[in-house]
mmCIF file of C-alpha atoms in Angstrom:
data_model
loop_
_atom_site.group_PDB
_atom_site.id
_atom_site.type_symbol
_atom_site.label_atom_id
_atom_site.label_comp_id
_atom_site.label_asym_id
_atom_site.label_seq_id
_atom_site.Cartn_x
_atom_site.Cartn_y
_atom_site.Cartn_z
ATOM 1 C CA UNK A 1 -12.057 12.244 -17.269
ATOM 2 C CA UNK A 2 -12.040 8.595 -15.157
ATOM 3 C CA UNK A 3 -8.867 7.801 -13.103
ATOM 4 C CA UNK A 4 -9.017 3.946 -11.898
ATOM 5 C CA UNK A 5 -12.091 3.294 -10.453
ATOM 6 C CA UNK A 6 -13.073 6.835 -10.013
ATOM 7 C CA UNK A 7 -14.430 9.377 -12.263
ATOM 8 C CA UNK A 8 -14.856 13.161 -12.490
ATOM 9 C CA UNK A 9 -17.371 14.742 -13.759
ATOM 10 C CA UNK A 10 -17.253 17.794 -16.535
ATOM 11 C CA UNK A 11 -17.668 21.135 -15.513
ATOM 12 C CA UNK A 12 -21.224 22.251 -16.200
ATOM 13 C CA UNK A 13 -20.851 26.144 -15.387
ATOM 14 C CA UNK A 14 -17.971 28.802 -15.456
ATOM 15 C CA UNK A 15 -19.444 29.907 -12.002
ATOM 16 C CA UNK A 16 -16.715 30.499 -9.279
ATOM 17 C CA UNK A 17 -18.933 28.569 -7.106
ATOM 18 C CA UNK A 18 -18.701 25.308 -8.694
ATOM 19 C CA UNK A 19 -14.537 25.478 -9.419
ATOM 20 C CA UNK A 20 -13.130 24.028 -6.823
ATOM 21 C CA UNK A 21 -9.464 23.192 -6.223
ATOM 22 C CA UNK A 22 -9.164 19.329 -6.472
ATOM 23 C CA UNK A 23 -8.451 17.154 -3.704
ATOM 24 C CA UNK A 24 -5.305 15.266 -2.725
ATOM 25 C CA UNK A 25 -7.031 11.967 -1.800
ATOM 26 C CA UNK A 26 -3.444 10.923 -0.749
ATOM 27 C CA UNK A 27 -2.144 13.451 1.796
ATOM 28 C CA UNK A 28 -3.401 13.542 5.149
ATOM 29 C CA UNK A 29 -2.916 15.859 8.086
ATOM 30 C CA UNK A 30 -2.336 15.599 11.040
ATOM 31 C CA UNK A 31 -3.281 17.369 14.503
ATOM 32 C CA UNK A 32 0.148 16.399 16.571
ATOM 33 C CA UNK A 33 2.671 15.952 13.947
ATOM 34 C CA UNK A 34 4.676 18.885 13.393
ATOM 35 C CA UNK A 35 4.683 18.394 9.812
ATOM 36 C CA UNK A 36 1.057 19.571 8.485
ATOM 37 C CA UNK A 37 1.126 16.906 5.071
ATOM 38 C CA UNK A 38 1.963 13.013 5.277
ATOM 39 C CA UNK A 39 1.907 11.382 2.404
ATOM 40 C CA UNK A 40 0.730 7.695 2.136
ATOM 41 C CA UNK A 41 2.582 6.028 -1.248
ATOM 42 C CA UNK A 42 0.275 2.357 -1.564
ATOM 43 C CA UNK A 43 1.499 -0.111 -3.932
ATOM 44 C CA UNK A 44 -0.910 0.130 -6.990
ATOM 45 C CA UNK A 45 -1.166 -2.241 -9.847
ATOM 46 C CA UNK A 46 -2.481 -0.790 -13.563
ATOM 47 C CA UNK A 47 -5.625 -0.881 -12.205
ATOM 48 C CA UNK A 48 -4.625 1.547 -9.222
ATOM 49 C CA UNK A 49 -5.625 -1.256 -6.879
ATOM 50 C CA UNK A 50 -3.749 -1.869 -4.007
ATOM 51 C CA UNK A 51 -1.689 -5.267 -5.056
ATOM 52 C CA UNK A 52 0.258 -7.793 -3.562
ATOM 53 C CA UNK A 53 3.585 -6.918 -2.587
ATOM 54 C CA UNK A 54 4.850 -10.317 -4.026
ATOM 55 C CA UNK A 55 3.561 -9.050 -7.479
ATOM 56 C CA UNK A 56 5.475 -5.775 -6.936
ATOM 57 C CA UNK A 57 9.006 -7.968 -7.360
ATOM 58 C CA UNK A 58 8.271 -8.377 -10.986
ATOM 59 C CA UNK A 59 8.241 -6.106 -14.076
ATOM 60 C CA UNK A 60 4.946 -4.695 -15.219
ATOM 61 C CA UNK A 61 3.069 -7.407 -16.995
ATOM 62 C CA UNK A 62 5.385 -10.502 -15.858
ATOM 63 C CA UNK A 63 4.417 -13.204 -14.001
ATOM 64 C CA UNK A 64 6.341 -15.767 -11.699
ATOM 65 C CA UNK A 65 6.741 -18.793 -12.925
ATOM 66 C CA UNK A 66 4.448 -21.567 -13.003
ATOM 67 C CA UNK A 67 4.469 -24.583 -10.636
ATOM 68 C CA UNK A 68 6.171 -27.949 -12.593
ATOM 69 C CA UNK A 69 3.013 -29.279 -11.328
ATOM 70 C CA UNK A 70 -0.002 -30.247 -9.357
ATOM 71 C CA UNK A 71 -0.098 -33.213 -7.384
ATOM 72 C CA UNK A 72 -3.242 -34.750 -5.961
ATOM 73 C CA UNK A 73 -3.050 -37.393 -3.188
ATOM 74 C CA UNK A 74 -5.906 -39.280 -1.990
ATOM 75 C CA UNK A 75 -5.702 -40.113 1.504
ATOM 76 C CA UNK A 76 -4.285 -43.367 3.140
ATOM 77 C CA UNK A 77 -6.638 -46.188 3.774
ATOM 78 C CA UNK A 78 -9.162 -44.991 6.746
ATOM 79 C CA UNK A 79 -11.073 -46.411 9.373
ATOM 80 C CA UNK A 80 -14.196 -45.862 7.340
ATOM 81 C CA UNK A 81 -12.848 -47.538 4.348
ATOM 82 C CA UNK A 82 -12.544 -51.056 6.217
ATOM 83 C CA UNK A 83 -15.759 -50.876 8.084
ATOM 84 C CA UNK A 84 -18.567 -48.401 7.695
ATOM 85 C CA UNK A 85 -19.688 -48.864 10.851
ATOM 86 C CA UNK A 86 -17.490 -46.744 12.226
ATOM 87 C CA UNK A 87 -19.210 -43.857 11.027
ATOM 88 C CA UNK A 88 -21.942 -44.527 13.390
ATOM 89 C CA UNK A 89 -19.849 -43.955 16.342
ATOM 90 C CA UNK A 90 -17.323 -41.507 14.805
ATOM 91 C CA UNK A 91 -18.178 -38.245 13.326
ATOM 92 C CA UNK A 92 -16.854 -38.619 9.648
ATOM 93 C CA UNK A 93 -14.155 -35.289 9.984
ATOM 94 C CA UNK A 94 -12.358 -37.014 12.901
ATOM 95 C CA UNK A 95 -11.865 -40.591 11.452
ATOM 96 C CA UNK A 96 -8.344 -41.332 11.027
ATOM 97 C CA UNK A 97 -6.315 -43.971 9.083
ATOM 98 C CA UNK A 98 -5.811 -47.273 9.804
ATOM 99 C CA UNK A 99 -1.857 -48.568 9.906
ATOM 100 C CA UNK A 100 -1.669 -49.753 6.833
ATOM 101 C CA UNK A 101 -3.206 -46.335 5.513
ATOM 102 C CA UNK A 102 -0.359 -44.963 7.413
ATOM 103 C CA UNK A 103 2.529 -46.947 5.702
ATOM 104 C CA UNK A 104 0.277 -46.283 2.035
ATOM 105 C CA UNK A 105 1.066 -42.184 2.801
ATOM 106 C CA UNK A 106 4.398 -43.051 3.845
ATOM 107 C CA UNK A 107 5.173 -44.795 0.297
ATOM 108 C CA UNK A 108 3.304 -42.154 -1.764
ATOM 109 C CA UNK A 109 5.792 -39.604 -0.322
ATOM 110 C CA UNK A 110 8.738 -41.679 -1.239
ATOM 111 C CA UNK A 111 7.248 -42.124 -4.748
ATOM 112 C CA UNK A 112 6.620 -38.620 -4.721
ATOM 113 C CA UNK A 113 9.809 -37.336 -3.941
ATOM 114 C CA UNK A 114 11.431 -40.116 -6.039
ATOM 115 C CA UNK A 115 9.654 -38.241 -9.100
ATOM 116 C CA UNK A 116 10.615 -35.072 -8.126
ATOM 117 C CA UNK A 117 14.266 -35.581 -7.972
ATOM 118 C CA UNK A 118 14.281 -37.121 -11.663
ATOM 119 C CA UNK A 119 13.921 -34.161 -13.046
ATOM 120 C CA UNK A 120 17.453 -33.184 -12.047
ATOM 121 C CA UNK A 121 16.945 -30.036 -10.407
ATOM 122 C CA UNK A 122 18.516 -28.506 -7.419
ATOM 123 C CA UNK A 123 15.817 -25.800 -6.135
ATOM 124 C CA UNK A 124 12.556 -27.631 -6.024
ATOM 125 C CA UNK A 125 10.035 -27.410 -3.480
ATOM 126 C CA UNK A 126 6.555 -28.672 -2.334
ATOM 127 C CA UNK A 127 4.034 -27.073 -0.922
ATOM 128 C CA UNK A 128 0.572 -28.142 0.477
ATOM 129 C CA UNK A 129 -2.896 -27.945 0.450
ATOM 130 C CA UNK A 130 -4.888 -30.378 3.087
ATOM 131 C CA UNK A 131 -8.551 -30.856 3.913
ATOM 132 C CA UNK A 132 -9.163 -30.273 7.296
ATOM 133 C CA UNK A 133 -10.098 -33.756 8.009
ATOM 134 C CA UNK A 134 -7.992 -35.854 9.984
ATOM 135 C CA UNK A 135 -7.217 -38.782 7.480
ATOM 136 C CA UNK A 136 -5.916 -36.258 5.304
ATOM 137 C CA UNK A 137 -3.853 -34.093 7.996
ATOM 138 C CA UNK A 138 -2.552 -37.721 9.157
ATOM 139 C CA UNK A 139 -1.573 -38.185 5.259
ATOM 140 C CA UNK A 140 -0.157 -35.225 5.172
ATOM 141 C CA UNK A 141 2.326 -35.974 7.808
ATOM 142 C CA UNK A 142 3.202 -38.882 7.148
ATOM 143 C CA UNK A 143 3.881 -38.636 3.264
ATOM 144 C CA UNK A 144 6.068 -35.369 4.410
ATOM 145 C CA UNK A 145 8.359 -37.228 6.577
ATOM 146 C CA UNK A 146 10.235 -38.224 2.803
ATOM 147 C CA UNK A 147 10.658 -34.165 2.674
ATOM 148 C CA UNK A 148 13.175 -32.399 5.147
ATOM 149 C CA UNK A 149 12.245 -28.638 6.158
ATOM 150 C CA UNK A 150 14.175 -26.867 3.701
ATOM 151 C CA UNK A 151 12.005 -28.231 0.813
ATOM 152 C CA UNK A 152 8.857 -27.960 2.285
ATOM 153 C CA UNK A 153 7.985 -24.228 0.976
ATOM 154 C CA UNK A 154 4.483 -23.912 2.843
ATOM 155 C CA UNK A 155 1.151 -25.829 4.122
ATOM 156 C CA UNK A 156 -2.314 -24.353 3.887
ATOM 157 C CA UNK A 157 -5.467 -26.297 5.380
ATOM 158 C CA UNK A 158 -8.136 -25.433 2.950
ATOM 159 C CA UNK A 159 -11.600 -26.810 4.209
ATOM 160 C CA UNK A 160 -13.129 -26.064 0.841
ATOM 161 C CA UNK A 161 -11.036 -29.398 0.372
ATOM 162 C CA UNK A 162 -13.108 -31.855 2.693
ATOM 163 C CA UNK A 163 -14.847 -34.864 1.728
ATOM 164 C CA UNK A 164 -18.252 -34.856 0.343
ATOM 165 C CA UNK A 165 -21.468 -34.520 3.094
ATOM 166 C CA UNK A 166 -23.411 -37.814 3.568
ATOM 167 C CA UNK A 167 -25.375 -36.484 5.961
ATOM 168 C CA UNK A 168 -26.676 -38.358 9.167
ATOM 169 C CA UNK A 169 -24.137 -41.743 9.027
ATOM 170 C CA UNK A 170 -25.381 -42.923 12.501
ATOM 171 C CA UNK A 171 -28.164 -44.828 10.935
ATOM 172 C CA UNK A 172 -26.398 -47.457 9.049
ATOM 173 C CA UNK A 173 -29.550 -48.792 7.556
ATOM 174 C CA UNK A 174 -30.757 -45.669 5.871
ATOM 175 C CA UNK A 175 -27.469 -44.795 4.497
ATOM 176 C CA UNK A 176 -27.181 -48.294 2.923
ATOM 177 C CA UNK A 177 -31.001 -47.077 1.127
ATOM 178 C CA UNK A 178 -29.838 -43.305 0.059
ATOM 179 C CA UNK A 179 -26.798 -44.971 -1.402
ATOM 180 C CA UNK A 180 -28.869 -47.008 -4.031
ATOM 181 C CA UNK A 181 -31.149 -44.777 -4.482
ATOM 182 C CA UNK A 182 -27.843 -42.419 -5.585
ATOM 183 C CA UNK A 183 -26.880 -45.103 -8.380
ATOM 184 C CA UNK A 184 -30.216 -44.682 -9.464
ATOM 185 C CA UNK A 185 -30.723 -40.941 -9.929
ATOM 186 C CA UNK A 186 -27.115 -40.127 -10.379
ATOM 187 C CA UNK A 187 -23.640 -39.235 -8.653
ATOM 188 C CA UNK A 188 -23.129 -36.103 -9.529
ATOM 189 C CA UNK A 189 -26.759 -34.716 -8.260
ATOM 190 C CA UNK A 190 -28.474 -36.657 -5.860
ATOM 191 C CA UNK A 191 -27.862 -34.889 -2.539
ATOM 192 C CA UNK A 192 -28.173 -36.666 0.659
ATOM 193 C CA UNK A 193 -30.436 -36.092 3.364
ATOM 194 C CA UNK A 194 -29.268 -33.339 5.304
ATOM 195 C CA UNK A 195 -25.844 -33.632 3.272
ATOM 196 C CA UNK A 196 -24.331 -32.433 0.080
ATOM 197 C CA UNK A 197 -24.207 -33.579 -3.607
ATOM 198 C CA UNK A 198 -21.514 -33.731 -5.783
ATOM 199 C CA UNK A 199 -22.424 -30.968 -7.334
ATOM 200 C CA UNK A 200 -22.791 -28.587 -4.269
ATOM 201 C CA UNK A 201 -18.926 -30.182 -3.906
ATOM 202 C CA UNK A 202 -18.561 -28.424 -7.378
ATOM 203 C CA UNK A 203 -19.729 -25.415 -6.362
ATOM 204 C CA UNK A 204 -17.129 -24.960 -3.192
ATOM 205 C CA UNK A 205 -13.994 -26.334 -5.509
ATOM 206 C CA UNK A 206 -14.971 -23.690 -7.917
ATOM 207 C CA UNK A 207 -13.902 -21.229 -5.566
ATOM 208 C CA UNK A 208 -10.844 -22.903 -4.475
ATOM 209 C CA UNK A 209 -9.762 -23.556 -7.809
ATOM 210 C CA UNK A 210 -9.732 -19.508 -8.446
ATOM 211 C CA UNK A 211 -7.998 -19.469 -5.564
ATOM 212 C CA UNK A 212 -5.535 -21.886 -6.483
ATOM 213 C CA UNK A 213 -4.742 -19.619 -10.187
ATOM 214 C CA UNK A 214 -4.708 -16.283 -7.828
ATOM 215 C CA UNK A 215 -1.810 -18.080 -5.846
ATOM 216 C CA UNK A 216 -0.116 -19.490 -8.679
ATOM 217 C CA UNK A 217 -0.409 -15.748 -10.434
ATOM 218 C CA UNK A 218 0.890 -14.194 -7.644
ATOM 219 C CA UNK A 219 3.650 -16.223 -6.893
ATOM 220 C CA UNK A 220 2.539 -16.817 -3.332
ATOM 221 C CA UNK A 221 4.368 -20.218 -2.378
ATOM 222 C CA UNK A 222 7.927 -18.562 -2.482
ATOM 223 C CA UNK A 223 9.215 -15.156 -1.140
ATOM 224 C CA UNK A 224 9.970 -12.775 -3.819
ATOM 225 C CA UNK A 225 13.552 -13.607 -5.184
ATOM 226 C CA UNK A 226 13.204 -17.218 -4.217
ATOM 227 C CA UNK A 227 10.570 -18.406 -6.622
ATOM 228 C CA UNK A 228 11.436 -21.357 -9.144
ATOM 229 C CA UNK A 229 9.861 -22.833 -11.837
ATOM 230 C CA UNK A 230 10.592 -26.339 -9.818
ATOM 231 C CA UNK A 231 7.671 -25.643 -7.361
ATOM 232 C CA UNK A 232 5.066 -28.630 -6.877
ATOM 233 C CA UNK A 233 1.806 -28.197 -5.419
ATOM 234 C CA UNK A 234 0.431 -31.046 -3.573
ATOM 235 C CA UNK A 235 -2.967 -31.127 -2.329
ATOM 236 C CA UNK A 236 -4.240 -33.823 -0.017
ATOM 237 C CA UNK A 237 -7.733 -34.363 -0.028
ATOM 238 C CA UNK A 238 -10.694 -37.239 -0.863
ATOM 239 C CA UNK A 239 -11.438 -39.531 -3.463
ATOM 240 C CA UNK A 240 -14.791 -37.839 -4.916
ATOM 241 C CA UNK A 241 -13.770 -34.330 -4.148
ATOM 242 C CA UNK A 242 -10.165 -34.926 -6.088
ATOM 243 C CA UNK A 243 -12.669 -36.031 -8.960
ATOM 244 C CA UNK A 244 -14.774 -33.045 -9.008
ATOM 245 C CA UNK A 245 -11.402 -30.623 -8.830
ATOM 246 C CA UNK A 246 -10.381 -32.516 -12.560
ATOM 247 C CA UNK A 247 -14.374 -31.951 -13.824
ATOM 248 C CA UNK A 248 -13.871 -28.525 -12.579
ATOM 249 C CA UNK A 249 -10.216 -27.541 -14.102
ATOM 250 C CA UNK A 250 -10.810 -29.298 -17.371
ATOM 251 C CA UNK A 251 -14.584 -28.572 -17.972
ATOM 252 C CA UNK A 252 -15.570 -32.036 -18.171
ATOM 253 C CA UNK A 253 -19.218 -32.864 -18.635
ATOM 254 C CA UNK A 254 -21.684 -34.575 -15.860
ATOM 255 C CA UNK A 255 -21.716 -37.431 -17.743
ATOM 256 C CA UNK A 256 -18.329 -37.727 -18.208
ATOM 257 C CA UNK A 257 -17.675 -37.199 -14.636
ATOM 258 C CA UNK A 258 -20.081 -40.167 -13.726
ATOM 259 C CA UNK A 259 -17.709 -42.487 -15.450
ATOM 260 C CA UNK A 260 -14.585 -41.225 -13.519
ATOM 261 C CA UNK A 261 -13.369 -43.675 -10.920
ATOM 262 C CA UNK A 262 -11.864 -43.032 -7.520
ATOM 263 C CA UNK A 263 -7.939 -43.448 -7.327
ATOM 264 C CA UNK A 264 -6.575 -46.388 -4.358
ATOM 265 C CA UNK A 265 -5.990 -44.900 -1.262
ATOM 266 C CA UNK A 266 -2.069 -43.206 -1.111
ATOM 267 C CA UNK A 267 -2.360 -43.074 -4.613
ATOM 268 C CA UNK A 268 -1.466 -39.536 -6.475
ATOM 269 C CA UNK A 269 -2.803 -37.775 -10.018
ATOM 270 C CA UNK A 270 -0.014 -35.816 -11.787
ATOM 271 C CA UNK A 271 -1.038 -32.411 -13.348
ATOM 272 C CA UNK A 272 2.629 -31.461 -15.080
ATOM 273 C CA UNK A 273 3.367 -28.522 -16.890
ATOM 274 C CA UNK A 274 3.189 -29.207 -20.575
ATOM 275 C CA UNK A 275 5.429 -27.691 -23.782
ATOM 276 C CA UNK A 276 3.010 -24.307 -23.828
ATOM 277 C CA UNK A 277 2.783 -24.450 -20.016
ATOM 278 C CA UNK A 278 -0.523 -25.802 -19.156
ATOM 279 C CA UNK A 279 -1.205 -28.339 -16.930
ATOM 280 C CA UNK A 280 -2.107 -31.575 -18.692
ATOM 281 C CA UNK A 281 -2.849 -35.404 -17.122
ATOM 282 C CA UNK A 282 -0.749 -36.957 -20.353
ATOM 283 C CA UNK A 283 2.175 -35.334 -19.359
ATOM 284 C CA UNK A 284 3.273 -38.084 -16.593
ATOM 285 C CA UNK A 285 -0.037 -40.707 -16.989
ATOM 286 C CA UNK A 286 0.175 -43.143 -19.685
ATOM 287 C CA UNK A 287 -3.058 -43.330 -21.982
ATOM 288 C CA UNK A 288 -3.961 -46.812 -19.939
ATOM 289 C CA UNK A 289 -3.934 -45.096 -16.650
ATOM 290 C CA UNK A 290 -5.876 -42.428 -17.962
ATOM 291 C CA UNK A 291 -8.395 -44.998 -19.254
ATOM 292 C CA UNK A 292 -8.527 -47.212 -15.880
ATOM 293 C CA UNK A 293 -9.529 -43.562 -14.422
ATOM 294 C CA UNK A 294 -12.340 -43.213 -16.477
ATOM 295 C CA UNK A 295 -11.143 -41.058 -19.268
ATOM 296 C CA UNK A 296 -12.980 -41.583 -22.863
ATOM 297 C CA UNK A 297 -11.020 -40.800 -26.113
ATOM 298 C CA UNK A 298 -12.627 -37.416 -26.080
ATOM 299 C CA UNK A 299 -11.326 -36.498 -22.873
ATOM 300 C CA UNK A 300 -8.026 -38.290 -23.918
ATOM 301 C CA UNK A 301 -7.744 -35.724 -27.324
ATOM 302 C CA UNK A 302 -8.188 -33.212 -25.164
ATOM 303 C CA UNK A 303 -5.671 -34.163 -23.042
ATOM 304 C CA UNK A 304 -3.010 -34.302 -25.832
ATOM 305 C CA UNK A 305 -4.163 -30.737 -26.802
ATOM 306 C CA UNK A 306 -3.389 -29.898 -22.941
ATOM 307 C CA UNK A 307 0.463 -30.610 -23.269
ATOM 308 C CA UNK A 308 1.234 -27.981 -26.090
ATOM 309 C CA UNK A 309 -1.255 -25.386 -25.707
ATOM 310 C CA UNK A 310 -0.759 -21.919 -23.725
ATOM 311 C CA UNK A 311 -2.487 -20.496 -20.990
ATOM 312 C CA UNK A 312 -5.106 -18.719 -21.875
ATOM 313 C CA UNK A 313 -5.952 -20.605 -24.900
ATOM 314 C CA UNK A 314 -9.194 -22.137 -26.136
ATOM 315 C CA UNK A 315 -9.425 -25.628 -27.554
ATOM 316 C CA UNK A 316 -12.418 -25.069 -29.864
ATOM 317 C CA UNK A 317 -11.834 -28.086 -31.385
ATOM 318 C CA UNK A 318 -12.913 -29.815 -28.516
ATOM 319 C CA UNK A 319 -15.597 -32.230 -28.158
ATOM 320 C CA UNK A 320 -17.187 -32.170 -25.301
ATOM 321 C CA UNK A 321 -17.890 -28.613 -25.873
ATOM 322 C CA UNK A 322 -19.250 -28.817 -29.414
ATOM 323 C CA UNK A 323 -20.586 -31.458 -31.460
ATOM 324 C CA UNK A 324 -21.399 -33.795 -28.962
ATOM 325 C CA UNK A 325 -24.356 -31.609 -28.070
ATOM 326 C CA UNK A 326 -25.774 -31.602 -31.289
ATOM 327 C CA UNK A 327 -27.726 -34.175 -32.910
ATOM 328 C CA UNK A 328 -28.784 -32.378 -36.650
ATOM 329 C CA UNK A 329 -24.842 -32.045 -37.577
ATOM 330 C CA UNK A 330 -24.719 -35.788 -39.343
ATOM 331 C CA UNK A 331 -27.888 -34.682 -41.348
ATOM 332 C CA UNK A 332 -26.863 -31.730 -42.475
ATOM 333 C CA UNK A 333 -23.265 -32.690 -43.696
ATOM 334 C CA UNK A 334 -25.415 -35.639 -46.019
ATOM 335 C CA UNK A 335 -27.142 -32.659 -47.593
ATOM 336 C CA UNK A 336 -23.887 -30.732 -48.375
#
């Protein structure tokens, strides 16, 4: 017979030897309390894991609700932006932004909060993720001044979120070399010298983007009791790495990704909640913006698959993950 995770095994003989009474895994006893059995009551899930308490609030098989939707910001305008040099006196996590990368966060949380309000309802909330990097944390404060305390629900500094690895920026020269040498073998692969590729990026966003769904199963941006459908996740982070969090949430190809294009600095990508409750770009961008970006139509018909469908659903229709690898499929409808 196999409880949870653990199993017991059949009796093999009728000797009195081998029948033992079974153990109480959850009383324990204790030499100086007067009462000889405690019992320890966890909070178990189906699974008889220990759960979250925030997932204890809700009846068996119901989740919170979903986030309206997921925000990405790139950062204001930095110091590195107007003059590479600076990377050869700064180290690149401690550059910060430049005033007018200042006022650019300033305006995207007005914007922000502008498109917030227009959908009309009274509980809604914001709540952050932020590379640890200091021209994000100095977007991040500055875009939140157009949010008072009670509607900021939470901040979490996620360093999974930082901006790609160049590697050693102190010689200028050299960087200027493994930069053309990148167009030439590709963005997403080409790793730099004693850096990281966009595809070791991948790798790290991977795991934040599970732990993104875990948090948004879970519920964990509200207290139980509190949570609202209204909630909007913003997360603060770097051109390129913003990019590889899309190729990584809607399983776009490599080359696909090579044609995506970084957003201006302060500027935000809406991920909104669609009719089935996915997240889908088309929901707030209009098909131009999503073309500027670097979307193709194939990504675009995905896209308008993205605001009906259901979580959990499959677009097998889709072609980035069918036809377009095959070559033989033309051939062989001429023969039918």
């Amino acid at each position: 017979m196999t409880t949870g995770l653990f199993s017991t095994a059949p009796s093999v003989s009728n000797s009195p030897v081998l029948q033992r009474k079974p153990y109480n895994s959850t009383s324990i006893r204790c030499c100086k309390d007067s009462n000889p059995r405690v019992n320890l009551k966890l909070p178990h899930d189906d699974n008889c894991l220990v759960s979250f308490p925030e997932k204890n609030h809700y009846p068996s098989k119901q989740k919170p609700p979903r986030p309206r939707r997921i925000i990405l910001v790139r950062h204001g305008q930095s110091e590195g932006n107007v003059d590479e040099c600076v990377y050869t006196r700064v180290a690149d996590p401690k550059i910060g932004l430049t005033q007018l990368g200042i006022s650019q966060a300033e305006e995207c949380g007005r914007e922000m909060r502008e498109m917030i309000e227009k959908d009309g309802a009274d509980d809604w909330k914001v709540y952050f993720y932020v590379s640890p990097y200091k021209r994000s944390l100095q977007t991040l404060r500055n875009l939140a001044k157009a949010f008072e305390k009670s509607r900021i629900a939470g901040v979490r500094e996620e360093p999974r979120l930082r901006e790609q690895d160049f590697g050693n920026f102190q010689d200028q020269e050299e960087m200027k070399i493994q930069k053309a040498v990148r167009m030439r073998y590709g963005r997403f692969f080409y790793r730099f010298p004693y850096g990281e590729s966009a595809a070791d990026v991948y790798d790290r966003i991977t795991g934040f983007r599970e732990t993104l769904r875990s948090d948004i199963d879970i519920g964990r941006f509200q207290p139980p009791g509190q949570q609202s459908p209204n909630m909007n996740i913003v997360i603060v982070s770097h051109g390129l790495t913003l990019r590889v969090f899309l190729m990584r949430w809607y399983k776009w190809t490599v080359e696909q990704f090579e044609g995506l294009h970084n957003t201006g600095n302060g500027e935000i990508l809406v991920m909104e909640r669609g009719y089935g409750g996915r997240y889908g770009l088309l929901m707030h961008h209009t098909v131009e913006e999503l073309k500027k970006f670097g979307l193709t139509d194939a990504m675009l018909i995905d896209q308008e698959w993205q605001k009906f469908a259901k979580p959990g659903e499959l677009n097998y229709d889709c072609e980035t993950t069918g036809p377009s690898y095959f070559t033989h499929f033309g051939e062989e409808n001429k023969t039918m």
